[in-house]
């Protein structure tokens, strides 16, 4: 199995390849319904996660709701 | 008994005029208990990176069901229009509605809004179909411009975020309320129940607070007090207060006194 290196939430991360955003979330143990994903500065809708490949050098942000005012 | 009109933003009715934040509580259980005691339906949340080293840390969604609360994503911590727009888009994707509590902050010390950036972000987000609730200064002209830009509600501050100073300028708040057609929700700065009551007595549509609950000695008890104060202030506004006078006027008859 090969891997790709991406910038995930600001840090270098090694992701088993081939990967989609959906498999990345699975790998991270995250529920897609509780997060939002930005892929190279573009928001990816939940329905598109499985069909969006993760490539070497991608920048990915995974966010969720935390306490705030 | 006077029956109030429903509290409505962008055609959607809400059960409480009190909106609360979810930040700065000592624990999630206390947060949920306080929010429940406040009676609030609209609850603000922030958008932040998932902590991947501790991914078992739960999102606030694990504690507040969107079935019971209307989760209002904010853009807190954003200092430019572009940044706020980015956070708003992420919040819409992570959340359950197209409402955003839009903050564009201009200064780290006072956390006062950057009104130029706020107007710019409002225009962009309104064009993208967002329902924008804009956190702003207690400045009439900015409030009017935000309404013209399509904000669904304008949220002038009582005093700086987290300060607990109460309402510094009731005249400005009343003027903004009297001139806008969209709902006016006073956001930030209340410290205790009397502050909330005075805010609501100005006739504004609603009030939003976070630190006043989270930083109270007993957040759940303060949430209860704030619920009562919000309702009392609203009821007093609807009742219409007596005129202020510089001289005393006796409450008992002057006729019939003994000679």
Short mmCIF file of C-alpha atoms in Angstrom, two decimals:
data_model
loop_
_atom_site.label_atom_id
_atom_site.label_comp_id
_atom_site.label_asym_id
_atom_site.label_seq_id
_atom_site.Cartn_x
_atom_site.Cartn_y
_atom_site.Cartn_z
CA UNK A 1 0.00 0.00 0.00
CA UNK A 2 1.28 3.43 -0.89
CA UNK A 3 0.48 6.71 0.78
CA UNK A 4 0.17 10.39 -0.01
CA UNK A 5 1.28 13.29 2.13
CA UNK A 6 -1.29 16.06 2.62
CA UNK A 7 -1.62 19.09 4.86
CA UNK A 8 -4.43 18.20 7.21
CA UNK A 9 -5.63 20.90 9.60
CA UNK A 10 -2.31 22.68 9.16
CA UNK A 11 -0.03 19.68 9.70
CA UNK A 12 1.61 17.14 7.42
CA UNK A 13 -0.31 13.85 7.44
CA UNK A 14 0.38 10.52 5.76
CA UNK A 15 -2.77 9.06 4.26
CA UNK A 16 -3.01 5.51 2.82
CA UNK A 17 -3.59 5.72 -0.95
CA UNK A 18 -5.70 5.60 -2.94
CA UNK A 19 -7.95 7.72 -0.76
CA UNK A 20 -11.09 9.79 -1.10
CA UNK A 21 -12.27 12.36 1.40
CA UNK A 22 -14.73 9.76 2.62
CA UNK A 23 -12.05 7.12 3.28
CA UNK A 24 -9.90 9.82 4.90
CA UNK A 25 -12.68 10.57 7.39
CA UNK A 26 -13.08 6.83 8.04
CA UNK A 27 -9.33 6.58 8.60
CA UNK A 28 -9.61 9.44 11.12
CA UNK A 29 -12.63 7.88 12.81
CA UNK A 30 -14.83 10.91 12.10
CA UNK A 31 -18.55 10.92 11.34
CA UNK A 32 -19.11 12.89 8.10
CA UNK A 33 -22.42 14.22 9.48
CA UNK A 34 -20.65 16.04 12.32
CA UNK A 35 -17.96 17.81 10.29
CA UNK A 36 -17.44 20.07 7.30
CA UNK A 37 -14.57 19.63 4.87
CA UNK A 38 -12.57 22.14 2.90
CA UNK A 39 -10.42 20.63 0.14
CA UNK A 40 -7.86 23.03 -1.37
CA UNK A 41 -9.99 25.94 -0.08
CA UNK A 42 -13.20 24.60 -1.67
CA UNK A 43 -16.01 23.24 0.47
CA UNK A 44 -16.94 19.68 -0.43
CA UNK A 45 -20.55 18.70 0.14
CA UNK A 46 -21.20 15.46 2.02
CA UNK A 47 -22.59 13.78 -1.08
CA UNK A 48 -19.33 14.45 -2.92
CA UNK A 49 -16.93 13.13 -0.28
CA UNK A 50 -16.72 9.61 -1.74
CA UNK A 51 -16.06 10.87 -5.26
CA UNK A 52 -13.38 13.40 -4.29
CA UNK A 53 -9.90 11.87 -4.47
CA UNK A 54 -7.14 12.88 -2.08
CA UNK A 55 -3.88 13.68 -3.90
CA UNK A 56 -0.31 14.37 -2.85
CA UNK A 57 0.08 17.93 -1.57
CA UNK A 58 -3.61 18.58 -1.01
CA UNK A 59 -4.64 20.96 1.75
CA UNK A 60 -7.57 19.66 3.76
CA UNK A 61 -9.42 21.28 6.65
CA UNK A 62 -11.81 19.32 8.84
CA UNK A 63 -13.95 21.47 11.12
CA UNK A 64 -16.86 21.00 13.49
CA UNK A 65 -18.95 22.96 15.95
CA UNK A 66 -17.48 23.83 19.31
CA UNK A 67 -18.76 26.01 22.13
CA UNK A 68 -18.91 29.69 21.22
CA UNK A 69 -20.85 32.87 21.76
CA UNK B 1 -52.80 39.95 30.06
CA UNK B 2 -51.09 41.25 26.95
CA UNK B 3 -50.19 38.57 24.44
CA UNK B 4 -46.87 39.28 22.74
CA UNK B 5 -46.27 38.83 19.03
CA UNK B 6 -44.02 35.91 18.14
CA UNK B 7 -40.27 36.46 17.89
CA UNK B 8 -39.47 35.99 14.24
CA UNK B 9 -36.32 36.22 12.11
CA UNK B 10 -36.50 35.80 8.32
CA UNK B 11 -40.02 34.37 8.54
CA UNK B 12 -39.09 31.75 11.12
CA UNK B 13 -40.65 31.90 14.60
CA UNK B 14 -38.71 31.13 17.75
CA UNK B 15 -40.04 30.28 21.18
CA UNK B 16 -37.74 32.57 23.17
CA UNK B 17 -36.39 36.09 22.74
CA UNK B 18 -33.32 35.02 24.69
CA UNK B 19 -30.51 33.54 22.63
CA UNK B 20 -27.46 32.02 24.32
CA UNK B 21 -23.94 30.95 23.50
CA UNK B 22 -22.22 27.66 24.28
CA UNK B 23 -18.70 28.87 25.06
CA UNK B 24 -16.63 29.04 28.23
CA UNK B 25 -18.63 26.60 30.39
CA UNK B 26 -16.74 24.49 32.90
CA UNK B 27 -18.29 21.36 31.40
CA UNK B 28 -20.78 20.17 28.84
CA UNK B 29 -23.29 19.00 31.39
CA UNK B 30 -23.39 22.43 33.02
CA UNK B 31 -23.73 24.03 29.59
CA UNK B 32 -26.73 21.90 28.66
CA UNK B 33 -28.38 22.49 32.04
CA UNK B 34 -27.86 26.24 31.82
CA UNK B 35 -29.14 26.46 28.26
CA UNK B 36 -32.18 24.41 29.20
CA UNK B 37 -32.84 26.67 32.22
CA UNK B 38 -32.56 29.76 30.00
CA UNK B 39 -35.41 28.54 27.81
CA UNK B 40 -33.44 29.63 24.73
CA UNK B 41 -34.10 27.98 21.40
CA UNK B 42 -31.40 29.74 19.37
CA UNK B 43 -27.96 28.61 20.54
CA UNK B 44 -24.73 29.90 19.02
CA UNK B 45 -21.77 27.69 18.18
CA UNK B 46 -18.30 28.33 16.73
CA UNK B 47 -16.59 26.59 13.82
CA UNK B 48 -13.14 25.24 14.60
CA UNK B 49 -10.69 22.61 13.41
CA UNK B 50 -11.33 19.11 14.69
CA UNK B 51 -8.52 18.25 17.09
CA UNK B 52 -7.13 15.22 15.26
CA UNK B 53 -4.82 14.18 18.08
CA UNK B 54 -7.80 13.85 20.37
CA UNK B 55 -10.47 12.97 17.85
CA UNK B 56 -12.59 11.33 20.53
CA UNK B 57 -13.32 14.84 21.74
CA UNK B 58 -16.92 15.40 20.93
CA UNK B 59 -18.39 18.19 18.91
CA UNK B 60 -20.99 20.33 20.63
CA UNK B 61 -23.58 18.43 18.56
CA UNK B 62 -23.17 15.48 20.90
CA UNK B 63 -24.68 17.57 23.68
CA UNK B 64 -27.20 19.79 21.94
CA UNK B 65 -29.56 18.06 19.57
CA UNK B 66 -30.58 20.08 16.53
CA UNK B 67 -34.05 18.63 17.12
CA UNK B 68 -34.35 20.68 20.33
CA UNK B 69 -32.22 23.73 19.59
CA UNK B 70 -31.68 26.00 16.62
CA UNK B 71 -27.91 25.97 16.17
CA UNK B 72 -26.62 29.33 14.97
CA UNK B 73 -23.04 29.18 13.64
CA UNK B 74 -20.93 32.24 14.29
CA UNK B 75 -17.83 33.65 12.65
CA UNK B 76 -16.19 34.59 15.94
CA UNK B 77 -12.47 35.19 15.73
CA UNK B 78 -12.58 36.42 12.12
CA UNK B 79 -10.82 39.70 11.37
CA UNK B 80 -11.52 40.09 7.65
CA UNK B 81 -14.59 39.77 5.44
CA UNK B 82 -12.95 36.94 3.47
CA UNK B 83 -12.23 34.98 6.63
CA UNK B 84 -15.75 35.46 7.94
CA UNK B 85 -17.25 34.35 4.61
CA UNK B 86 -15.05 31.23 4.70
CA UNK B 87 -16.20 30.35 8.22
CA UNK B 88 -19.84 31.05 7.36
CA UNK B 89 -19.67 28.63 4.43
CA UNK B 90 -18.09 25.95 6.62
CA UNK B 91 -20.70 26.54 9.31
CA UNK B 92 -23.52 26.11 6.82
CA UNK B 93 -22.00 22.85 5.61
CA UNK B 94 -21.44 21.54 9.15
CA UNK B 95 -24.83 22.69 10.34
CA UNK B 96 -28.52 22.53 9.72
CA UNK B 97 -29.63 25.94 8.43
CA UNK B 98 -28.47 28.93 6.42
CA UNK B 99 -28.40 31.32 9.39
CA UNK B 100 -25.08 32.84 10.39
CA UNK B 101 -24.19 35.13 13.27
CA UNK B 102 -21.73 37.27 11.37
CA UNK B 103 -18.83 38.77 13.28
CA UNK B 104 -15.94 40.63 11.68
CA UNK B 105 -13.76 41.83 14.51
CA UNK B 106 -11.62 44.93 14.14
CA UNK B 107 -9.52 45.02 17.30
CA UNK B 108 -8.14 42.32 19.58
CA UNK B 109 -8.31 44.37 22.74
CA UNK B 110 -11.94 45.51 22.56
CA UNK B 111 -13.25 42.92 20.07
CA UNK B 112 -15.25 45.76 18.55
CA UNK B 113 -16.58 45.10 15.04
CA UNK B 114 -14.90 46.17 11.81
CA UNK B 115 -18.01 47.66 10.23
CA UNK B 116 -16.52 48.01 6.73
CA UNK B 117 -15.60 44.32 6.69
CA UNK B 118 -18.96 43.45 8.22
CA UNK B 119 -20.86 45.23 5.45
CA UNK B 120 -18.74 43.60 2.78
CA UNK B 121 -19.23 40.12 4.25
CA UNK B 122 -22.97 40.73 4.68
CA UNK B 123 -23.36 41.58 0.98
CA UNK B 124 -21.42 38.48 -0.10
CA UNK B 125 -23.28 36.11 2.21
CA UNK B 126 -26.73 37.53 1.43
CA UNK B 127 -25.98 37.00 -2.28
CA UNK B 128 -25.13 33.37 -1.45
CA UNK B 129 -28.48 32.85 0.24
CA UNK B 130 -27.40 33.13 3.86
CA UNK B 131 -29.69 34.54 6.54
CA UNK B 132 -27.29 37.03 8.10
CA UNK B 133 -27.55 38.17 11.72
CA UNK B 134 -24.91 40.87 11.90
CA UNK B 135 -23.05 41.63 15.14
CA UNK B 136 -22.32 45.36 15.08
CA UNK B 137 -21.67 48.53 17.02
CA UNK B 138 -24.46 50.54 18.61
CA UNK B 139 -24.25 52.85 15.59
CA UNK B 140 -27.44 53.76 13.73
CA UNK B 141 -25.85 54.41 10.34
CA UNK B 142 -24.07 51.04 10.30
CA UNK B 143 -27.29 49.36 11.37
CA UNK B 144 -29.18 51.02 8.51
CA UNK B 145 -26.47 50.02 6.01
CA UNK B 146 -26.60 46.42 7.23
CA UNK B 147 -30.35 46.36 6.76
CA UNK B 148 -29.95 47.79 3.25
CA UNK B 149 -27.31 45.13 2.54
CA UNK B 150 -29.89 42.46 3.32
CA UNK B 151 -29.14 41.47 6.91
CA UNK B 152 -32.08 39.53 8.36
CA UNK B 153 -31.37 40.87 11.85
CA UNK B 154 -29.03 43.49 13.24
CA UNK B 155 -27.26 42.77 16.52
CA UNK B 156 -25.84 45.88 18.17
CA UNK B 157 -23.71 45.36 21.25
CA UNK B 158 -24.74 46.41 24.74
CA UNK B 159 -21.02 46.70 25.58
CA UNK B 160 -17.87 44.81 24.49
CA UNK B 161 -17.98 41.00 24.26
CA UNK B 162 -17.43 39.33 27.60
CA UNK B 163 -17.20 42.64 29.49
CA UNK B 164 -20.36 42.33 31.59
CA UNK B 165 -20.66 46.13 31.62
CA UNK B 166 -24.34 46.13 30.69
CA UNK B 167 -25.91 48.49 28.19
CA UNK B 168 -23.68 51.56 27.78
CA UNK B 169 -25.91 53.49 25.39
CA UNK B 170 -29.65 52.91 25.67
CA UNK B 171 -30.33 55.94 23.47
CA UNK B 172 -28.44 54.37 20.55
CA UNK B 173 -30.15 51.04 21.00
CA UNK B 174 -33.61 52.67 21.07
CA UNK B 175 -32.78 54.75 18.01
CA UNK B 176 -31.61 51.70 16.07
CA UNK B 177 -34.77 49.82 17.04
CA UNK B 178 -37.01 52.72 16.03
CA UNK B 179 -35.44 53.06 12.58
CA UNK B 180 -35.01 49.44 11.44
CA UNK B 181 -37.63 47.13 10.01
CA UNK B 182 -35.65 43.94 10.58
CA UNK B 183 -35.40 42.50 14.10
CA UNK B 184 -32.88 44.10 16.47
CA UNK B 185 -31.19 41.68 18.86
CA UNK B 186 -28.79 43.14 21.41
CA UNK B 187 -25.70 40.96 21.53
CA UNK B 188 -22.85 41.00 24.03
CA UNK B 189 -22.01 42.83 27.22
CA UNK B 190 -24.78 42.01 29.66
CA UNK B 191 -23.54 40.93 33.08
CA UNK B 192 -26.54 40.20 35.22
CA UNK B 193 -30.33 40.01 35.15
CA UNK B 194 -30.99 43.74 35.53
CA UNK B 195 -28.83 44.38 32.45
CA UNK B 196 -30.94 41.99 30.39
CA UNK B 197 -34.14 43.51 31.74
CA UNK B 198 -33.03 47.05 30.82
CA UNK B 199 -32.04 45.89 27.34
CA UNK B 200 -35.46 44.34 26.73
CA UNK B 201 -37.21 47.43 28.16
CA UNK B 202 -35.82 49.41 25.20
CA UNK B 203 -38.19 47.48 22.95
CA UNK B 204 -35.62 45.43 21.06
CA UNK B 205 -36.73 42.10 19.66
CA UNK B 206 -34.27 39.86 21.45
CA UNK B 207 -31.04 39.51 23.36
CA UNK B 208 -28.01 37.23 23.06
CA UNK B 209 -25.58 36.40 25.84
CA UNK B 210 -22.89 33.86 26.69
CA UNK B 211 -20.37 34.93 29.32
CA UNK B 212 -23.03 36.28 31.70
CA UNK B 213 -24.21 32.70 32.11
CA UNK B 214 -20.96 30.76 31.71
CA UNK B 215 -18.94 32.98 34.05
CA UNK B 216 -21.58 33.27 36.80
CA UNK B 217 -20.83 31.44 40.03
CA UNK B 218 -23.88 29.29 39.32
CA UNK B 219 -24.52 29.28 35.57
CA UNK B 220 -27.75 27.29 35.76
CA UNK B 221 -29.23 29.64 38.37
CA UNK B 222 -28.13 32.69 36.36
CA UNK B 223 -29.70 31.20 33.24
CA UNK B 224 -33.00 30.99 35.12
CA UNK B 225 -32.59 34.61 36.26
CA UNK B 226 -31.86 35.74 32.70
CA UNK B 227 -34.97 33.97 31.43
CA UNK B 228 -37.09 35.85 33.95
CA UNK B 229 -35.31 39.15 33.28
CA UNK B 230 -35.75 38.86 29.53
CA UNK B 231 -39.44 38.14 29.96
CA UNK B 232 -39.86 40.89 32.57
CA UNK B 233 -38.12 43.48 30.42
CA UNK B 234 -40.18 42.55 27.41
CA UNK B 235 -43.41 42.65 29.45
CA UNK B 236 -42.51 46.05 30.90
CA UNK B 237 -41.77 47.42 27.43
CA UNK B 238 -45.15 46.21 26.19
CA UNK B 239 -46.85 47.62 29.30
CA UNK B 240 -45.39 51.07 28.60
CA UNK B 241 -43.54 52.74 31.44
CA UNK B 242 -44.73 55.91 33.23
CA UNK B 243 -43.12 59.19 32.22
CA UNK B 244 -40.00 60.26 34.13
CA UNK B 245 -40.51 63.42 36.23
CA UNK B 246 -38.02 65.62 38.01
CA UNK B 247 -40.46 66.29 40.85
CA UNK B 248 -42.35 64.03 43.22
CA UNK B 249 -46.06 63.42 42.71
CA UNK B 250 -47.91 61.99 45.71
CA UNK B 251 -49.57 58.64 45.30
CA UNK B 252 -52.11 59.26 48.09
CA UNK B 253 -54.89 61.93 47.92
CA UNK B 254 -54.09 65.37 49.31
CA UNK B 255 -57.78 65.90 50.03
CA UNK B 256 -59.16 64.60 53.32
CA UNK B 257 -56.09 65.26 55.41
CA UNK B 258 -56.82 66.18 59.06
CA UNK B 259 -56.81 69.91 59.76
#
